[in-house]
mmCIF file of C-alpha atoms in Angstrom:
data_model
loop_
_atom_site.group_PDB
_atom_site.id
_atom_site.type_symbol
_atom_site.label_atom_id
_atom_site.label_comp_id
_atom_site.label_asym_id
_atom_site.label_seq_id
_atom_site.Cartn_x
_atom_site.Cartn_y
_atom_site.Cartn_z
ATOM 1 C CA UNK E 1 32.440 -6.030 9.227
ATOM 2 C CA UNK E 2 30.929 -6.546 12.547
ATOM 3 C CA UNK E 3 27.591 -5.146 13.830
ATOM 4 C CA UNK E 4 28.817 -2.620 16.598
ATOM 5 C CA UNK E 5 26.327 -4.108 19.357
ATOM 6 C CA UNK E 6 27.186 -7.846 18.566
ATOM 7 C CA UNK E 7 23.500 -8.491 17.820
ATOM 8 C CA UNK E 8 22.787 -11.117 15.087
ATOM 9 C CA UNK E 9 22.026 -9.354 11.663
ATOM 10 C CA UNK E 10 18.572 -9.870 10.313
ATOM 11 C CA UNK E 11 18.661 -7.989 7.027
ATOM 12 C CA UNK E 12 21.115 -6.105 4.742
ATOM 13 C CA UNK E 13 20.664 -4.172 1.569
ATOM 14 C CA UNK E 14 22.845 -2.296 -0.974
ATOM 15 C CA UNK E 15 22.159 1.166 -2.174
ATOM 16 C CA UNK E 16 21.208 1.451 -5.880
ATOM 17 C CA UNK E 17 24.753 2.918 -6.624
ATOM 18 C CA UNK E 18 26.401 0.299 -4.572
ATOM 19 C CA UNK E 19 28.309 2.756 -2.551
ATOM 20 C CA UNK E 20 26.400 2.138 0.810
ATOM 21 C CA UNK E 21 25.253 -0.883 2.713
ATOM 22 C CA UNK E 22 22.685 -0.950 5.392
ATOM 23 C CA UNK E 23 22.534 -3.748 7.834
ATOM 24 C CA UNK E 24 19.687 -4.331 10.533
ATOM 25 C CA UNK E 25 20.054 -6.356 13.690
ATOM 26 C CA UNK E 26 17.746 -8.148 16.150
ATOM 27 C CA UNK E 27 18.458 -5.676 18.945
ATOM 28 C CA UNK E 28 16.972 -2.904 16.490
ATOM 29 C CA UNK E 29 20.269 -1.344 15.540
ATOM 30 C CA UNK E 30 20.821 -0.124 11.947
ATOM 31 C CA UNK E 31 24.007 0.549 10.511
ATOM 32 C CA UNK E 32 24.945 2.476 7.320
ATOM 33 C CA UNK E 33 28.314 0.983 5.835
ATOM 34 C CA UNK E 34 30.694 2.684 3.297
ATOM 35 C CA UNK E 35 30.610 -0.337 0.903
ATOM 36 C CA UNK E 36 34.063 0.870 -0.815
ATOM 37 C CA UNK E 37 36.138 1.310 2.489
ATOM 38 C CA UNK E 38 34.103 -1.331 4.447
ATOM 39 C CA UNK E 39 34.041 1.190 7.338
ATOM 40 C CA UNK E 40 31.011 2.145 9.535
ATOM 41 C CA UNK E 41 29.646 5.380 8.567
ATOM 42 C CA UNK E 42 26.802 6.032 10.746
ATOM 43 C CA UNK E 43 24.731 3.996 13.456
ATOM 44 C CA UNK E 44 21.133 4.261 14.722
ATOM 45 C CA UNK E 45 18.386 2.366 16.379
ATOM 46 C CA UNK E 46 14.595 1.865 16.301
ATOM 47 C CA UNK E 47 12.625 1.782 19.761
ATOM 48 C CA UNK E 48 11.245 -1.753 19.750
ATOM 49 C CA UNK E 49 11.643 -4.991 18.068
ATOM 50 C CA UNK E 50 14.249 -6.694 15.596
ATOM 51 C CA UNK E 51 14.993 -5.120 12.335
ATOM 52 C CA UNK E 52 13.558 -7.711 9.767
ATOM 53 C CA UNK E 53 13.043 -5.706 6.343
ATOM 54 C CA UNK E 54 14.898 -2.937 4.582
ATOM 55 C CA UNK E 55 14.715 -1.064 1.200
ATOM 56 C CA UNK E 56 16.311 1.726 -0.579
ATOM 57 C CA UNK E 57 14.480 4.302 -2.655
ATOM 58 C CA UNK E 58 15.448 4.190 -6.235
ATOM 59 C CA UNK E 59 17.491 7.448 -6.150
ATOM 60 C CA UNK E 60 19.213 6.211 -3.073
ATOM 61 C CA UNK E 61 18.437 9.327 -1.009
ATOM 62 C CA UNK E 62 16.346 7.337 1.460
ATOM 63 C CA UNK E 63 15.918 4.006 2.909
ATOM 64 C CA UNK E 64 13.157 2.453 4.835
ATOM 65 C CA UNK E 65 13.486 -0.379 7.786
ATOM 66 C CA UNK E 66 10.675 -2.480 9.077
ATOM 67 C CA UNK E 67 10.636 -3.966 12.641
ATOM 68 C CA UNK E 68 9.065 -7.164 14.273
ATOM 69 C CA UNK E 69 6.851 -4.630 16.263
ATOM 70 C CA UNK E 70 5.537 -3.392 13.012
ATOM 71 C CA UNK E 71 7.059 0.088 12.865
ATOM 72 C CA UNK E 72 7.969 1.557 9.407
ATOM 73 C CA UNK E 73 10.964 3.920 9.784
ATOM 74 C CA UNK E 74 12.499 6.233 7.173
ATOM 75 C CA UNK E 75 16.000 7.434 7.206
ATOM 76 C CA UNK E 76 18.056 9.677 4.844
ATOM 77 C CA UNK E 77 21.405 9.038 3.460
ATOM 78 C CA UNK E 78 22.983 10.718 6.364
ATOM 79 C CA UNK E 79 21.194 8.166 8.842
ATOM 80 C CA UNK E 80 18.741 10.942 10.042
ATOM 81 C CA UNK E 81 15.468 9.548 11.057
ATOM 82 C CA UNK E 82 12.809 11.297 9.120
ATOM 83 C CA UNK E 83 9.727 9.398 9.973
ATOM 84 C CA UNK E 84 8.440 6.462 11.974
ATOM 85 C CA UNK E 85 4.926 5.082 12.467
ATOM 86 C CA UNK E 86 3.264 1.760 13.262
ATOM 87 C CA UNK E 87 2.442 0.207 9.900
ATOM 88 C CA UNK E 88 1.366 -3.300 10.710
ATOM 89 C CA UNK E 89 -0.043 -4.316 14.057
ATOM 90 C CA UNK E 90 1.729 -7.756 14.386
ATOM 91 C CA UNK E 91 5.013 -6.942 12.654
ATOM 92 C CA UNK E 92 6.442 -6.197 9.333
ATOM 93 C CA UNK E 93 7.965 -8.919 7.239
ATOM 94 C CA UNK E 94 9.010 -7.246 4.057
ATOM 95 C CA UNK E 95 9.226 -3.994 2.289
ATOM 96 C CA UNK E 96 9.968 -2.906 -1.384
ATOM 97 C CA UNK E 97 10.140 0.345 -3.248
ATOM 98 C CA UNK E 98 8.915 0.548 -7.010
ATOM 99 C CA UNK E 99 11.579 1.693 -9.217
ATOM 100 C CA UNK E 100 9.252 3.799 -11.310
ATOM 101 C CA UNK E 101 7.838 7.287 -9.963
ATOM 102 C CA UNK E 102 4.003 7.372 -9.453
ATOM 103 C CA UNK E 103 3.791 10.887 -11.122
ATOM 104 C CA UNK E 104 6.358 13.285 -12.546
ATOM 105 C CA UNK E 105 6.529 16.769 -11.468
ATOM 106 C CA UNK E 106 9.082 19.710 -11.713
ATOM 107 C CA UNK E 107 11.966 20.857 -9.673
ATOM 108 C CA UNK E 108 13.235 17.689 -8.475
ATOM 109 C CA UNK E 109 10.103 15.990 -7.519
ATOM 110 C CA UNK E 110 10.614 12.320 -6.225
ATOM 111 C CA UNK E 111 7.299 10.484 -5.856
ATOM 112 C CA UNK E 112 7.585 6.631 -5.551
ATOM 113 C CA UNK E 113 5.446 3.699 -4.138
ATOM 114 C CA UNK E 114 6.503 1.732 -1.356
ATOM 115 C CA UNK E 115 4.784 -1.630 -0.445
ATOM 116 C CA UNK E 116 5.141 -3.180 2.985
ATOM 117 C CA UNK E 117 3.559 -6.584 4.300
ATOM 118 C CA UNK E 118 3.180 -8.120 7.615
ATOM 119 C CA UNK E 119 1.885 -10.637 10.061
ATOM 120 C CA UNK E 120 -1.573 -8.911 10.044
ATOM 121 C CA UNK E 121 -2.248 -10.592 6.456
ATOM 122 C CA UNK E 122 -2.151 -7.207 4.789
ATOM 123 C CA UNK E 123 -0.150 -5.510 2.119
ATOM 124 C CA UNK E 124 -0.065 -1.712 2.390
ATOM 125 C CA UNK E 125 0.908 0.760 -0.259
ATOM 126 C CA UNK E 126 2.447 4.000 0.651
ATOM 127 C CA UNK E 127 3.343 7.043 -1.530
ATOM 128 C CA UNK E 128 6.843 8.622 -0.622
ATOM 129 C CA UNK E 129 7.986 11.821 -1.918
ATOM 130 C CA UNK E 130 11.102 13.901 -1.051
ATOM 131 C CA UNK E 131 12.289 17.464 -2.460
ATOM 132 C CA UNK E 132 14.633 19.952 -1.030
ATOM 133 C CA UNK E 133 12.034 22.605 -1.114
ATOM 134 C CA UNK E 134 8.999 20.828 0.416
ATOM 135 C CA UNK E 135 11.000 17.996 2.286
ATOM 136 C CA UNK E 136 9.669 14.656 3.159
ATOM 137 C CA UNK E 137 6.349 13.021 3.160
ATOM 138 C CA UNK E 138 5.143 9.492 3.611
ATOM 139 C CA UNK E 139 1.375 8.903 2.941
ATOM 140 C CA UNK E 140 -0.640 5.775 3.337
ATOM 141 C CA UNK E 141 -2.436 5.084 0.175
ATOM 142 C CA UNK E 142 -4.272 1.842 0.294
ATOM 143 C CA UNK E 143 -4.337 -1.895 1.561
ATOM 144 C CA UNK E 144 -4.359 -4.713 -0.695
ATOM 145 C CA UNK E 145 -6.373 -7.654 0.360
ATOM 146 C CA UNK E 146 -6.557 -11.219 -0.890
ATOM 147 C CA UNK E 147 -4.339 -13.233 1.641
ATOM 148 C CA UNK E 148 -5.909 -14.922 4.646
ATOM 149 C CA UNK E 149 -2.798 -15.438 6.591
ATOM 150 C CA UNK E 150 0.462 -13.378 7.320
ATOM 151 C CA UNK E 151 2.328 -12.227 4.224
ATOM 152 C CA UNK E 152 5.985 -13.042 4.365
ATOM 153 C CA UNK E 153 7.313 -11.404 1.041
ATOM 154 C CA UNK E 154 6.502 -8.823 -1.542
ATOM 155 C CA UNK E 155 8.353 -7.428 -4.594
ATOM 156 C CA UNK E 156 7.462 -4.715 -7.415
ATOM 157 C CA UNK E 157 8.164 -5.729 -11.046
ATOM 158 C CA UNK E 158 10.811 -3.709 -12.730
ATOM 159 C CA UNK E 159 8.385 -1.539 -14.534
ATOM 160 C CA UNK E 160 6.352 -0.851 -11.465
ATOM 161 C CA UNK E 161 3.222 -2.304 -13.148
ATOM 162 C CA UNK E 162 2.834 -5.128 -10.879
ATOM 163 C CA UNK E 163 3.439 -6.467 -7.284
ATOM 164 C CA UNK E 164 3.655 -10.059 -6.251
ATOM 165 C CA UNK E 165 3.276 -11.381 -2.758
ATOM 166 C CA UNK E 166 3.781 -14.744 -0.822
ATOM 167 C CA UNK E 167 1.838 -15.842 2.167
ATOM 168 C CA UNK E 168 1.360 -18.423 4.975
ATOM 169 C CA UNK E 169 -1.631 -19.315 3.267
ATOM 170 C CA UNK E 170 0.516 -21.073 0.510
ATOM 171 C CA UNK E 171 -0.774 -18.802 -2.069
ATOM 172 C CA UNK E 172 1.131 -16.091 -4.367
ATOM 173 C CA UNK E 173 -0.897 -13.163 -5.662
ATOM 174 C CA UNK E 174 0.055 -10.899 -8.417
ATOM 175 C CA UNK E 175 -1.693 -7.260 -8.286
ATOM 176 C CA UNK E 176 -1.904 -4.556 -10.996
ATOM 177 C CA UNK E 177 -0.415 -1.606 -9.051
ATOM 178 C CA UNK E 178 -2.400 0.869 -11.042
ATOM 179 C CA UNK E 179 -5.981 -0.554 -10.421
ATOM 180 C CA UNK E 180 -4.981 -2.624 -7.279
ATOM 181 C CA UNK E 181 -6.818 -5.575 -8.953
ATOM 182 C CA UNK E 182 -5.768 -9.072 -8.402
ATOM 183 C CA UNK E 183 -4.373 -10.320 -11.830
ATOM 184 C CA UNK E 184 -3.492 -13.917 -10.564
ATOM 185 C CA UNK E 185 -3.820 -16.022 -7.660
ATOM 186 C CA UNK E 186 -1.363 -19.001 -7.724
ATOM 187 C CA UNK E 187 -1.571 -22.093 -5.429
ATOM 188 C CA UNK E 188 0.943 -24.430 -6.619
ATOM 189 C CA UNK E 189 3.087 -24.377 -3.613
ATOM 190 C CA UNK E 190 2.143 -26.683 -0.704
ATOM 191 C CA UNK E 191 3.765 -24.991 2.225
ATOM 192 C CA UNK E 192 4.487 -21.308 3.224
ATOM 193 C CA UNK E 193 5.585 -19.224 0.468
ATOM 194 C CA UNK E 194 8.479 -17.255 1.926
ATOM 195 C CA UNK E 195 10.073 -15.213 -0.885
ATOM 196 C CA UNK E 196 9.389 -13.759 -4.395
ATOM 197 C CA UNK E 197 11.321 -11.852 -7.045
ATOM 198 C CA UNK E 198 10.841 -10.425 -10.396
ATOM 199 C CA UNK E 199 13.307 -10.704 -13.046
ATOM 200 C CA UNK E 200 14.648 -7.243 -14.259
ATOM 201 C CA UNK E 201 14.455 -7.541 -17.886
ATOM 202 C CA UNK E 202 12.065 -10.388 -18.764
ATOM 203 C CA UNK E 203 8.599 -11.513 -18.029
ATOM 204 C CA UNK E 204 9.600 -13.762 -15.336
ATOM 205 C CA UNK E 205 9.145 -14.087 -11.571
ATOM 206 C CA UNK E 206 10.213 -16.614 -8.979
ATOM 207 C CA UNK E 207 8.733 -17.707 -5.649
ATOM 208 C CA UNK E 208 10.218 -19.745 -3.043
ATOM 209 C CA UNK E 209 8.512 -21.800 -0.195
ATOM 210 C CA UNK E 210 8.899 -24.024 2.699
ATOM 211 C CA UNK E 211 7.929 -27.069 0.527
ATOM 212 C CA UNK E 212 11.648 -26.875 -0.593
ATOM 213 C CA UNK E 213 10.926 -25.666 -4.182
ATOM 214 C CA UNK E 214 11.533 -22.635 -6.246
ATOM 215 C CA UNK E 215 8.782 -21.978 -8.896
ATOM 216 C CA UNK E 216 9.367 -19.970 -12.028
ATOM 217 C CA UNK E 217 6.501 -18.162 -13.704
ATOM 218 C CA UNK E 218 6.262 -16.676 -17.175
ATOM 219 C CA UNK E 219 3.655 -14.119 -18.331
ATOM 220 C CA UNK E 220 2.009 -13.963 -21.691
ATOM 221 C CA UNK E 221 4.127 -11.869 -23.887
ATOM 222 C CA UNK E 222 1.065 -10.347 -25.355
ATOM 223 C CA UNK E 223 -0.683 -9.267 -22.082
ATOM 224 C CA UNK E 224 1.633 -9.551 -19.200
ATOM 225 C CA UNK E 225 -0.810 -7.377 -17.178
ATOM 226 C CA UNK E 226 -4.086 -8.811 -18.494
ATOM 227 C CA UNK E 227 -4.635 -5.210 -19.958
ATOM 228 C CA UNK E 228 -8.277 -4.180 -20.217
ATOM 229 C CA UNK E 229 -10.178 -0.832 -20.193
ATOM 230 C CA UNK E 230 -11.033 0.694 -16.726
ATOM 231 C CA UNK E 231 -14.462 0.090 -17.198
ATOM 232 C CA UNK E 232 -13.805 -3.619 -17.746
ATOM 233 C CA UNK E 233 -11.689 -3.544 -14.694
ATOM 234 C CA UNK E 234 -14.321 -2.003 -12.543
ATOM 235 C CA UNK E 235 -16.873 -4.613 -13.900
ATOM 236 C CA UNK E 236 -14.527 -7.536 -13.080
ATOM 237 C CA UNK E 237 -13.875 -6.010 -9.730
ATOM 238 C CA UNK E 238 -17.687 -6.098 -8.614
ATOM 239 C CA UNK E 239 -20.222 -7.803 -10.690
ATOM 240 C CA UNK E 240 -18.007 -10.907 -11.723
ATOM 241 C CA UNK E 241 -17.345 -11.714 -8.030
ATOM 242 C CA UNK E 242 -18.442 -15.187 -7.180
ATOM 243 C CA UNK E 243 -19.800 -16.418 -3.943
ATOM 244 C CA UNK E 244 -16.488 -17.710 -2.965
ATOM 245 C CA UNK E 245 -14.898 -14.306 -3.878
ATOM 246 C CA UNK E 246 -17.090 -12.613 -1.582
ATOM 247 C CA UNK E 247 -16.349 -15.158 1.085
ATOM 248 C CA UNK E 248 -12.744 -14.476 0.610
ATOM 249 C CA UNK E 249 -13.177 -10.765 0.909
ATOM 250 C CA UNK E 250 -15.117 -11.156 4.049
ATOM 251 C CA UNK E 251 -12.073 -13.078 5.603
ATOM 252 C CA UNK E 252 -9.766 -10.383 4.500
ATOM 253 C CA UNK E 253 -11.794 -7.726 6.282
ATOM 254 C CA UNK E 254 -12.060 -9.458 9.353
ATOM 255 C CA UNK E 255 -15.521 -10.693 8.854
ATOM 256 C CA UNK E 256 -15.182 -14.556 8.551
ATOM 257 C CA UNK E 257 -18.027 -15.061 11.133
ATOM 258 C CA UNK E 258 -20.367 -13.879 8.227
ATOM 259 C CA UNK E 259 -19.303 -16.408 5.716
ATOM 260 C CA UNK E 260 -21.753 -18.846 6.404
ATOM 261 C CA UNK E 261 -24.800 -16.249 6.367
ATOM 262 C CA UNK E 262 -23.577 -14.897 3.117
ATOM 263 C CA UNK E 263 -23.310 -18.088 1.384
ATOM 264 C CA UNK E 264 -26.666 -19.391 2.722
ATOM 265 C CA UNK E 265 -28.197 -16.336 1.024
ATOM 266 C CA UNK E 266 -26.091 -16.679 -2.176
ATOM 267 C CA UNK E 267 -24.548 -13.229 -1.923
ATOM 268 C CA UNK E 268 -22.293 -12.673 -4.890
ATOM 269 C CA UNK E 269 -20.538 -9.528 -5.948
ATOM 270 C CA UNK E 270 -23.334 -7.878 -7.664
ATOM 271 C CA UNK E 271 -25.666 -8.456 -4.575
ATOM 272 C CA UNK E 272 -22.821 -7.497 -2.111
ATOM 273 C CA UNK E 273 -22.872 -3.988 -3.548
ATOM 274 C CA UNK E 274 -26.654 -3.830 -3.425
ATOM 275 C CA UNK E 275 -26.835 -4.559 0.333
ATOM 276 C CA UNK E 276 -28.409 -1.916 2.485
ATOM 277 C CA UNK E 277 -28.766 -1.604 6.480
ATOM 278 C CA UNK E 278 -32.287 -2.850 6.014
ATOM 279 C CA UNK E 279 -31.347 -6.034 4.180
ATOM 280 C CA UNK E 280 -28.505 -6.659 6.599
ATOM 281 C CA UNK E 281 -30.987 -6.707 9.371
ATOM 282 C CA UNK E 282 -34.086 -8.013 7.983
ATOM 283 C CA UNK E 283 -32.933 -10.522 5.193
ATOM 284 C CA UNK E 284 -29.563 -11.615 6.471
ATOM 285 C CA UNK E 285 -30.612 -11.381 10.227
ATOM 286 C CA UNK E 286 -27.522 -9.896 11.482
ATOM 287 C CA UNK E 287 -28.621 -8.471 14.771
ATOM 288 C CA UNK E 288 -25.424 -6.724 16.108
ATOM 289 C CA UNK E 289 -25.637 -2.951 15.088
ATOM 290 C CA UNK E 290 -21.997 -2.559 15.311
ATOM 291 C CA UNK E 291 -21.406 -5.471 12.927
ATOM 292 C CA UNK E 292 -23.894 -4.167 10.386
ATOM 293 C CA UNK E 293 -22.224 -0.738 10.675
ATOM 294 C CA UNK E 294 -18.901 -2.300 9.938
ATOM 295 C CA UNK E 295 -20.134 -4.308 6.949
ATOM 296 C CA UNK E 296 -21.752 -1.177 5.406
ATOM 297 C CA UNK E 297 -18.507 0.629 5.973
ATOM 298 C CA UNK E 298 -16.527 -1.796 4.011
ATOM 299 C CA UNK E 299 -19.044 -2.146 1.178
ATOM 300 C CA UNK E 300 -19.007 1.682 0.902
ATOM 301 C CA UNK E 301 -15.069 1.506 0.522
ATOM 302 C CA UNK E 302 -15.789 -1.139 -2.353
ATOM 303 C CA UNK E 303 -18.340 1.224 -4.044
ATOM 304 C CA UNK E 304 -15.829 4.102 -3.707
ATOM 305 C CA UNK E 305 -13.023 1.948 -5.250
ATOM 306 C CA UNK E 306 -15.199 0.830 -8.137
ATOM 307 C CA UNK E 307 -16.112 4.568 -8.746
ATOM 308 C CA UNK E 308 -12.404 5.571 -8.753
ATOM 309 C CA UNK E 309 -11.529 2.646 -11.242
ATOM 310 C CA UNK E 310 -14.231 3.582 -13.603
ATOM 311 C CA UNK E 311 -13.249 7.161 -13.650
ATOM 312 C CA UNK E 312 -9.517 6.275 -14.013
ATOM 313 C CA UNK E 313 -8.479 9.130 -11.595
ATOM 314 C CA UNK E 314 -5.458 8.064 -9.536
ATOM 315 C CA UNK E 315 -6.759 7.707 -6.063
ATOM 316 C CA UNK E 316 -3.910 9.919 -4.363
ATOM 317 C CA UNK E 317 -5.510 12.957 -6.485
ATOM 318 C CA UNK E 318 -8.668 12.653 -4.692
ATOM 319 C CA UNK E 319 -9.735 14.520 -1.488
ATOM 320 C CA UNK E 320 -10.470 11.916 1.330
ATOM 321 C CA UNK E 321 -13.368 14.053 2.397
ATOM 322 C CA UNK E 322 -15.249 14.808 -0.787
ATOM 323 C CA UNK E 323 -13.751 12.073 -2.882
ATOM 324 C CA UNK E 324 -13.318 14.680 -5.763
ATOM 325 C CA UNK E 325 -10.126 15.757 -7.642
ATOM 326 C CA UNK E 326 -8.317 18.337 -5.597
ATOM 327 C CA UNK E 327 -7.841 21.839 -7.115
ATOM 328 C CA UNK E 328 -5.896 23.384 -4.081
ATOM 329 C CA UNK E 329 -4.497 20.481 -2.011
ATOM 330 C CA UNK E 330 -3.115 21.135 1.457
ATOM 331 C CA UNK E 331 -1.341 18.893 3.892
ATOM 332 C CA UNK E 332 -2.965 18.752 7.451
ATOM 333 C CA UNK E 333 -0.877 17.773 10.559
ATOM 334 C CA UNK E 334 -2.109 14.076 10.139
ATOM 335 C CA UNK E 335 0.205 13.841 7.226
ATOM 336 C CA UNK E 336 -2.539 13.490 4.715
ATOM 337 C CA UNK E 337 -3.614 15.919 1.884
ATOM 338 C CA UNK E 338 -7.146 17.298 1.520
ATOM 339 C CA UNK E 339 -8.928 19.869 -0.631
ATOM 340 C CA UNK E 340 -8.130 23.246 1.180
ATOM 341 C CA UNK E 341 -11.986 24.327 1.369
ATOM 342 C CA UNK E 342 -13.213 20.777 2.425
ATOM 343 C CA UNK E 343 -10.664 20.804 5.330
ATOM 344 C CA UNK E 344 -11.207 24.227 6.479
ATOM 345 C CA UNK E 345 -14.914 23.334 6.674
ATOM 346 C CA UNK E 346 -14.144 20.366 8.594
ATOM 347 C CA UNK E 347 -12.063 22.308 11.158
ATOM 348 C CA UNK E 348 -14.637 25.097 11.494
ATOM 349 C CA UNK E 349 -17.090 22.641 12.459
ATOM 350 C CA UNK E 350 -15.032 22.332 15.570
ATOM 351 C CA UNK E 351 -13.778 18.883 14.480
ATOM 352 C CA UNK E 352 -10.311 18.632 15.899
ATOM 353 C CA UNK E 353 -9.799 14.946 14.830
ATOM 354 C CA UNK E 354 -8.108 13.599 11.546
ATOM 355 C CA UNK E 355 -10.903 12.563 8.826
ATOM 356 C CA UNK E 356 -8.401 9.635 7.983
ATOM 357 C CA UNK E 357 -7.390 8.289 11.268
ATOM 358 C CA UNK E 358 -9.987 9.894 13.818
ATOM 359 C CA UNK E 359 -7.163 10.772 16.021
ATOM 360 C CA UNK E 360 -6.807 14.215 17.432
ATOM 361 C CA UNK E 361 -4.863 16.574 15.208
ATOM 362 C CA UNK E 362 -1.809 17.957 16.789
ATOM 363 C CA UNK E 363 -2.138 21.355 14.848
ATOM 364 C CA UNK E 364 -4.772 23.110 12.809
ATOM 365 C CA UNK E 365 -2.121 24.443 10.376
ATOM 366 C CA UNK E 366 -2.747 23.718 6.650
ATOM 367 C CA UNK E 367 0.270 23.724 4.426
ATOM 368 C CA UNK E 368 -0.111 23.966 0.525
ATOM 369 C CA UNK E 369 0.878 20.746 -1.188
ATOM 370 C CA UNK E 370 2.522 22.226 -4.260
ATOM 371 C CA UNK E 371 4.049 19.118 -5.381
ATOM 372 C CA UNK E 372 0.779 17.364 -5.560
ATOM 373 C CA UNK E 373 -0.870 20.117 -7.220
ATOM 374 C CA UNK E 374 1.706 20.193 -9.756
ATOM 375 C CA UNK E 375 1.094 16.380 -10.260
ATOM 376 C CA UNK E 376 -2.701 16.780 -10.676
ATOM 377 C CA UNK E 377 -2.254 19.633 -13.165
ATOM 378 C CA UNK E 378 0.215 17.405 -15.367
ATOM 379 C CA UNK E 379 -2.191 14.507 -15.173
ATOM 380 C CA UNK E 380 -5.288 16.753 -16.145
ATOM 381 C CA UNK E 381 -3.334 18.329 -19.033
ATOM 382 C CA UNK E 382 -2.461 14.960 -20.404
ATOM 383 C CA UNK E 383 -5.803 13.579 -20.115
ATOM 384 C CA UNK E 384 -7.741 16.448 -21.343
ATOM 385 C CA UNK E 385 -5.615 16.185 -24.489
#
């Protein structure tokens, strides 16, 4: 089986049922092969860059490719391009689907998490849904911080409860996918961590590194995910942060120039959340208005995350405008879901930009998101019981 364009193959993946194989090449071509006859089925290509990452959805209906230019492209099983967008500024390095659905609905709902990582030092979480009635939707959910150098690999655990990542900073980080808290930071490797994988049926995962070693890690049989109440998790996420944790957070947010100032003033997690525009200007002597605004915006994101953790409500159920659980969700032309009344008020004030991206909305049409509404209703029924 030869790549039709003769370009070097950078990545290949089997479909979950082993009937298909995808190969991606350095010239951006992607080929869907019949894995039983070994014949080419369909061929396509991305606009820019080499294809370096690929992952199939658990049901095999979709697959995702990632390019060295940072584009995340979604294809169906007929090789039709469903969606493409810039996901990581400096290039994608890896992507992986969780095998477990985020929420369960009715009438064929498929609702999965997708993780992507890249040269921008970030891991991004996406929610992917596909139904024959409502079609396809890829929605950005959140960014996981913690690494201070390009992230080269990421992988979900078999039950979808954890995500592991490896980076050029030589560290391995294990996240709880529900709370997005960091469960473990492992620093035993002495060179770049290039690969990671969870065992399917045991509490093990492996990491490979440029230090020429493979490390095997085993979780505590009692508490593999360090289970805690959401209130304890929220407390750990904020008040228990040390000054070094705050410094690491600043670096992850692109604010490394402020590390010295924050350390000089002994800013820990509790102090961080209590900072105001006055204290940034008067106490920390940060003169730049733009820099103060950026710090305050990042702190507000932290406060919102803590509030969400304490409430236990999945973040995808909250309206980005009101930060309250949605009763009548609609999809705007930016691809994000909002509470209908809140988005209508936003548009009525002659705001033609997206509340999430700040880019111009191509259309003012709002489409009911029945899939999300059903998922929220089911979640509410379960938790009210």
